[in-house]
């Protein structure tokens, strides 16, 4: 194998598993260390720069960072079911425990004469506004509702996300000089474009819930509701009660929000029924656990067959019972078991079987092309449509995802808009900003706490069930207190503090090999990767993580380190007699819209560089 090029930012970025998995690439270990130091304001602002909504996401994020967390891979001997650091709930800590941070928000530059329209006031549009308004762009956000937030406000129940948190974090963005045109729904792309905007960003989400066309649907329509529409009605107070017996159809997060909301609005017999197996449900594992914790059963492998009614009055649903069969390629097929159909009585049904995009307001002859699924044809890195000054993001771009994906789209689209209006190719993407700094504070001391905690994951306390289930607006999770937040933060393995090896200083004494608690380090003859992975002190079986390979040493061997299970404890560097090993903090930040992301050339007339 060739010597590893650690100067390439992509190498150490991949080692920081949580940050690598986060669509917005939030520097997770950096802000977790600040939580441990009680620097909540600093930790919040690090989050705010990248994921924009720390308080919102600290309660509702889909947490792609946590399954990637190294902690879940390395403590198999410490726990039967290893659990990652509670990254998401620590993010909430930064929001709950910070002081007033308004003075730390960006200063807005003088207006540059360029006008940007954002359609929809959801997370993608608000991220675009957050990035461009401080640069002097005149950003106007249009939304049909009276408050900003989009589906954050209308689709996430208040028992998961208090409205005060939404008001605060959308307010930070609107206070940057953003114009919010509330209650103004865009009805025509042509009419909008005719207003002379320099760029238009479409972040209107995936506003249409899929229906279920089975017998009885039309006859019993009065008591059958589309999940996302029903949640919006609950959010705005238009719906305040529901029948006692409720069936929720669907296995995603919307279905989990529907069943838990129904439980609080009077449903005493609420059940979720899904076509797939429990493990195949699209809902996040913790969303399913929360529903079951509240006494809501999830019944799987039942395919809806009929809405049963009595002269239009819904009385129940009939289901075909199926099982999953897989072919040689792993493709699943649901086949009938031959058992009699199942019947469940119900008073109301909430249909949460998916969402889809709808762009009836975009004329098909305006220059924006759509694919066969009704999604806009976009350049994937820049989010630019076939109409050059129109960009898409969030669910409106590639279909329903989640909040953190929408935020990531917004950052990238903001870079594209800024580059476009400076006459630069939008496909030339700026590299990330990185640095690598030694953490050495003495011969055997580091500027970070490298003592590995053996604590298991701490549980977030919940409100008492009788109080939580009595109201749709009582927040269920109470969040960590300062002491528990500190202990959970100590579980972080500081994956951004990298082991950096200098082969010219190595005397091949093998002291690092002897002391490594994870058997990560091996000195051996070189070879191809497959061969080398098998010859290490502990075979490197996780192909998703790279091997760190040195150049040739004096004996002709190479140092090979398996990055997969390294604890970043620094014992190798402490034990090394020559300083060949060092612990260096790697910090990666994605380059935001503005001068840092532009090429070094003159700006178009009238636009400051």
Coordinates of C-alpha atoms in Angstrom, one line a residue, residues 46-381:
X46 CA -20.4 25.9 16.8
X47 CA -23.7 24.1 16.3
X48 CA -25.5 27.1 15.0
X49 CA -22.8 27.8 12.3
X50 CA -23.3 24.4 10.8
X51 CA -26.7 22.9 11.7
X52 CA -28.5 26.3 12.3
X53 CA -31.2 24.8 14.6
X54 CA -29.4 23.3 17.7
X55 CA -32.5 23.5 20.0
X56 CA -34.8 22.0 17.3
X57 CA -32.4 19.3 16.1
X58 CA -31.4 18.5 19.7
X59 CA -35.0 17.3 20.1
X60 CA -35.9 16.0 16.6
X61 CA -32.9 15.1 14.5
X62 CA -32.8 11.7 12.8
X63 CA -29.3 11.4 14.3
X64 CA -27.2 9.9 11.5
X65 CA -24.2 10.7 13.6
X66 CA -25.1 8.2 16.4
X67 CA -25.1 4.9 14.4
X68 CA -21.7 6.0 13.1
X69 CA -20.3 6.8 16.6
X70 CA -17.1 4.8 17.4
X71 CA -18.4 4.2 21.0
X72 CA -20.9 1.8 19.6
X73 CA -18.1 -0.3 18.1
X74 CA -15.4 -0.4 20.8
X75 CA -17.1 -1.2 24.1
X76 CA -18.4 -4.7 23.3
X77 CA -16.8 -6.0 26.4
X78 CA -18.3 -3.2 28.5
X79 CA -21.9 -3.7 27.5
X80 CA -24.0 -6.4 25.9
X81 CA -25.6 -3.8 23.6
X82 CA -23.0 -1.0 23.1
X83 CA -24.6 2.4 22.7
X84 CA -23.2 5.6 21.1
X85 CA -22.7 8.9 22.8
X86 CA -26.0 10.7 23.1
X87 CA -24.9 13.3 20.5
X88 CA -28.3 14.6 19.7
X89 CA -29.4 15.2 23.3
X90 CA -26.1 16.8 24.1
X91 CA -26.8 19.2 21.2
X92 CA -30.0 20.1 23.1
X93 CA -27.9 20.8 26.2
X94 CA -26.1 23.6 24.3
X95 CA -29.5 25.2 23.5
X96 CA -31.1 24.7 27.0
X97 CA -28.1 25.9 29.0
X98 CA -26.7 28.8 26.9
X99 CA -27.0 32.4 27.8
X100 CA -28.3 35.1 25.5
X101 CA -26.3 34.7 22.3
X102 CA -27.9 37.4 20.1
X103 CA -24.8 39.5 20.4
X104 CA -22.8 36.7 18.9
X105 CA -24.9 36.4 15.7
X106 CA -23.2 37.6 12.5
X107 CA -23.1 41.3 11.7
X108 CA -25.0 42.1 8.5
X109 CA -23.0 43.8 5.8
X110 CA -24.4 46.7 3.8
X111 CA -26.9 45.7 1.1
X112 CA -25.2 44.7 -2.1
X113 CA -28.2 45.4 -4.4
X114 CA -29.0 41.7 -5.1
X115 CA -32.4 40.3 -4.2
X116 CA -33.1 36.6 -3.3
X117 CA -36.5 35.0 -3.0
X118 CA -36.9 31.9 -0.9
X119 CA -40.2 29.9 -1.4
X120 CA -41.2 28.3 1.8
X121 CA -40.0 29.1 5.4
X122 CA -38.7 25.6 6.3
X123 CA -35.2 24.6 7.3
X124 CA -33.7 24.7 3.8
X125 CA -34.9 28.2 3.0
X126 CA -34.0 29.5 6.4
X127 CA -30.5 28.2 6.0
X128 CA -30.1 29.9 2.7
X129 CA -31.3 33.1 4.4
X130 CA -29.0 32.6 7.3
X131 CA -26.0 32.3 5.0
X132 CA -26.8 35.0 2.5
X133 CA -28.4 37.8 4.5
X134 CA -25.2 38.6 6.5
X135 CA -23.4 39.0 3.2
X136 CA -25.6 41.9 2.2
X137 CA -28.1 40.1 0.1
X138 CA -31.8 41.2 0.4
X139 CA -33.5 37.9 1.2
X140 CA -37.3 37.6 1.2
X141 CA -38.9 34.4 2.5
X142 CA -42.5 33.6 1.4
X143 CA -44.7 31.2 3.2
X144 CA -48.4 30.5 3.3
X145 CA -48.4 30.2 7.1
X146 CA -48.2 33.0 9.6
X147 CA -45.0 31.9 11.3
X148 CA -41.7 30.6 9.9
X149 CA -40.5 27.0 10.3
X150 CA -42.4 25.1 7.6
X151 CA -42.9 21.5 8.5
X152 CA -40.8 22.0 11.7
X153 CA -43.7 23.9 13.0
X154 CA -46.7 22.1 11.4
X155 CA -45.6 18.4 11.5
X156 CA -43.7 17.9 14.7
X157 CA -45.9 17.7 17.7
X158 CA -45.5 20.2 20.6
X159 CA -44.8 17.3 23.1
X160 CA -41.6 16.7 21.1
X161 CA -40.8 20.3 20.2
X162 CA -42.1 23.3 22.1
X163 CA -43.2 26.3 19.9
X164 CA -41.0 28.6 22.0
X165 CA -37.9 26.8 20.7
X166 CA -39.1 27.2 17.1
X167 CA -39.8 30.9 17.6
X168 CA -36.4 31.5 19.1
X169 CA -34.3 29.7 16.4
X170 CA -36.3 31.0 13.4
X171 CA -36.1 34.4 15.0
X172 CA -32.3 34.5 15.0
X173 CA -32.5 34.2 11.2
X174 CA -35.3 36.6 10.6
X175 CA -33.4 39.2 12.8
X176 CA -30.6 39.2 10.3
X177 CA -32.6 41.6 8.2
X178 CA -34.6 38.9 6.4
X179 CA -38.0 39.9 5.1
X180 CA -40.7 37.4 6.0
X181 CA -43.8 37.5 3.8
X182 CA -46.2 35.5 6.1
X183 CA -49.4 34.2 4.7
X184 CA -48.3 34.7 1.1
X185 CA -48.3 31.5 -0.8
X186 CA -46.6 31.5 -4.2
X187 CA -49.0 30.5 -6.9
X188 CA -46.9 30.9 -10.1
X189 CA -43.2 30.6 -10.8
X190 CA -43.5 32.8 -13.8
X191 CA -45.2 35.5 -11.8
X192 CA -42.5 35.2 -9.1
X193 CA -39.6 35.3 -11.7
X194 CA -41.2 38.4 -13.3
X195 CA -40.6 40.4 -10.1
X196 CA -36.9 40.6 -11.0
X197 CA -35.2 38.4 -8.4
X198 CA -31.6 37.7 -9.0
X199 CA -32.0 34.2 -7.7
X200 CA -34.9 32.1 -6.4
X201 CA -34.6 29.2 -3.9
X202 CA -37.4 26.7 -3.7
X203 CA -37.6 25.0 -0.3
X204 CA -41.3 24.3 -0.1
X205 CA -41.0 20.7 1.2
X206 CA -43.0 17.7 0.1
X207 CA -46.4 19.0 1.1
X208 CA -48.7 16.2 -0.1
X209 CA -49.3 13.0 1.9
X210 CA -49.9 9.8 0.0
X211 CA -53.4 8.4 0.2
X212 CA -54.5 4.7 0.3
X213 CA -56.9 3.6 -2.4
X214 CA -58.6 0.5 -1.1
X215 CA -62.3 -0.3 -1.0
X216 CA -64.3 1.8 1.4
X217 CA -61.9 4.8 1.3
X218 CA -64.4 7.2 -0.3
X219 CA -67.5 6.0 1.6
X220 CA -65.8 6.3 5.0
X221 CA -63.8 9.4 4.1
X222 CA -65.1 11.5 7.0
X223 CA -63.1 9.5 9.6
X224 CA -60.0 8.8 7.5
X225 CA -57.3 11.5 7.6
X226 CA -54.0 12.0 5.8
X227 CA -51.3 12.0 8.5
X228 CA -49.4 15.2 7.7
X229 CA -52.6 17.2 7.2
X230 CA -54.0 15.9 10.4
X231 CA -50.8 16.8 12.3
X232 CA -50.9 20.3 10.9
X233 CA -54.5 20.7 12.0
X234 CA -53.5 19.5 15.5
X235 CA -50.6 22.0 15.5
X236 CA -52.8 24.9 14.7
X237 CA -55.5 23.9 17.2
X238 CA -58.1 23.0 14.5
X239 CA -58.3 19.4 15.8
X240 CA -58.5 18.9 19.6
X241 CA -59.9 15.4 19.9
X242 CA -60.1 12.0 18.2
X243 CA -62.1 8.8 18.5
X244 CA -61.1 6.3 21.2
X245 CA -60.1 3.5 18.8
X246 CA -57.5 4.7 16.3
X247 CA -55.5 2.9 13.6
X248 CA -52.4 4.5 12.2
X249 CA -51.2 3.2 8.9
X250 CA -47.5 3.5 8.1
X251 CA -44.1 2.8 9.5
X252 CA -42.3 6.1 9.3
X253 CA -41.6 8.9 11.8
X254 CA -44.8 10.7 10.7
X255 CA -46.8 7.6 11.8
X256 CA -45.0 7.7 15.2
X257 CA -46.0 11.3 15.6
X258 CA -49.6 10.5 14.6
X259 CA -50.0 7.7 17.1
X260 CA -48.5 9.5 20.0
X261 CA -50.6 12.6 19.2
X262 CA -53.8 10.5 19.0
X263 CA -52.9 9.0 22.4
X264 CA -52.9 12.5 23.9
X265 CA -56.1 13.6 22.1
X266 CA -58.4 11.0 23.6
X267 CA -57.4 7.8 21.8
X268 CA -57.4 5.0 24.4
X269 CA -56.9 2.1 21.9
X270 CA -54.3 3.4 19.4
X271 CA -52.3 0.9 17.3
X272 CA -49.9 1.2 14.4
X273 CA -50.3 -1.3 11.6
X274 CA -47.5 -1.7 8.9
X275 CA -47.0 -3.8 5.8
X276 CA -43.4 -4.5 6.5
X277 CA -41.5 -6.1 9.4
X278 CA -40.8 -4.2 12.5
X279 CA -37.0 -3.9 11.7
X280 CA -37.8 -2.6 8.2
X281 CA -39.9 0.3 9.3
X282 CA -38.5 3.6 8.2
X283 CA -39.1 5.2 11.6
X284 CA -36.0 5.8 13.7
X285 CA -35.5 3.1 16.3
X286 CA -36.0 5.6 19.2
X287 CA -39.2 6.8 17.6
X288 CA -40.6 3.3 17.7
X289 CA -39.3 2.8 21.2
X290 CA -41.0 6.0 22.4
X291 CA -44.3 4.9 20.9
X292 CA -44.1 1.5 22.5
X293 CA -43.1 3.1 25.8
X294 CA -46.4 4.9 25.7
X295 CA -48.3 1.7 25.3
X296 CA -48.9 1.8 21.6
X297 CA -48.6 -1.6 19.9
X298 CA -47.0 -1.9 16.5
X299 CA -48.5 -4.7 14.4
X300 CA -46.4 -5.7 11.4
X301 CA -46.9 -7.8 8.2
X302 CA -50.5 -6.6 7.7
X303 CA -51.5 -5.2 4.3
X304 CA -54.6 -2.9 4.3
X305 CA -57.4 -4.6 2.3
X306 CA -60.6 -2.7 3.1
X307 CA -62.0 0.2 5.1
X308 CA -65.1 -1.4 6.7
X309 CA -68.1 0.9 7.2
X310 CA -71.8 0.9 8.0
X311 CA -73.6 3.3 5.6
X312 CA -70.5 5.6 5.6
X313 CA -69.7 5.3 9.3
X314 CA -66.2 3.8 9.7
X315 CA -66.3 0.7 11.9
X316 CA -62.9 -1.0 11.3
X317 CA -60.3 -2.2 8.8
X318 CA -59.6 -5.5 7.2
X319 CA -56.0 -6.7 6.6
X320 CA -54.3 -9.5 4.7
X321 CA -51.6 -11.2 6.7
X322 CA -48.3 -11.6 4.8
X323 CA -44.8 -12.7 5.3
X324 CA -41.5 -11.6 3.8
X325 CA -39.6 -13.8 1.3
X326 CA -36.2 -12.8 -0.1
X327 CA -34.6 -13.9 -3.4
X328 CA -30.9 -14.5 -4.0
X329 CA -30.3 -10.8 -4.5
X330 CA -31.9 -9.9 -1.2
X331 CA -35.0 -8.4 -2.8
X332 CA -38.0 -8.6 -0.5
X333 CA -41.4 -9.8 -1.6
X334 CA -44.5 -9.9 0.6
X335 CA -46.5 -13.1 0.1
X336 CA -49.8 -14.1 1.7
X337 CA -49.6 -16.5 4.6
X338 CA -53.0 -18.0 3.9
X339 CA -54.3 -17.1 7.3
X340 CA -57.8 -15.5 7.5
X341 CA -57.9 -11.8 7.1
X342 CA -57.4 -9.8 10.3
X343 CA -60.1 -7.3 11.4
X344 CA -59.6 -4.4 13.8
X345 CA -62.3 -2.2 15.0
X346 CA -61.7 1.6 14.9
X347 CA -63.4 5.0 15.0
X348 CA -60.7 6.8 13.0
X349 CA -57.8 6.1 10.7
X350 CA -54.7 8.2 10.2
X351 CA -52.9 7.4 6.9
X352 CA -49.1 8.0 7.1
X353 CA -47.8 5.9 4.3
X354 CA -45.5 8.5 2.8
X355 CA -45.2 12.0 1.3
X356 CA -44.6 13.2 -2.2
X357 CA -43.7 16.4 -3.9
X358 CA -46.3 18.6 -5.6
X359 CA -45.4 21.6 -7.7
X360 CA -48.6 22.7 -9.3
X361 CA -47.5 26.3 -9.1
X362 CA -44.4 25.8 -11.3
X363 CA -45.5 26.1 -14.9
X364 CA -44.0 23.3 -17.0
X365 CA -42.9 25.8 -19.7
X366 CA -41.0 28.1 -17.4
X367 CA -37.6 26.5 -18.1
X368 CA -37.5 24.1 -15.1
X369 CA -37.4 20.5 -16.2
X370 CA -38.8 17.7 -14.1
X371 CA -38.0 13.9 -14.1
X372 CA -40.5 11.1 -14.3
X373 CA -41.1 11.2 -10.6
X374 CA -42.1 14.8 -10.7
X375 CA -38.9 16.0 -9.1
X376 CA -36.8 18.9 -10.5
X377 CA -33.8 17.9 -12.6
X378 CA -30.9 19.3 -10.6
X379 CA -27.1 19.5 -10.7
X380 CA -26.5 17.4 -7.6
X381 CA -23.6 19.3 -6.1

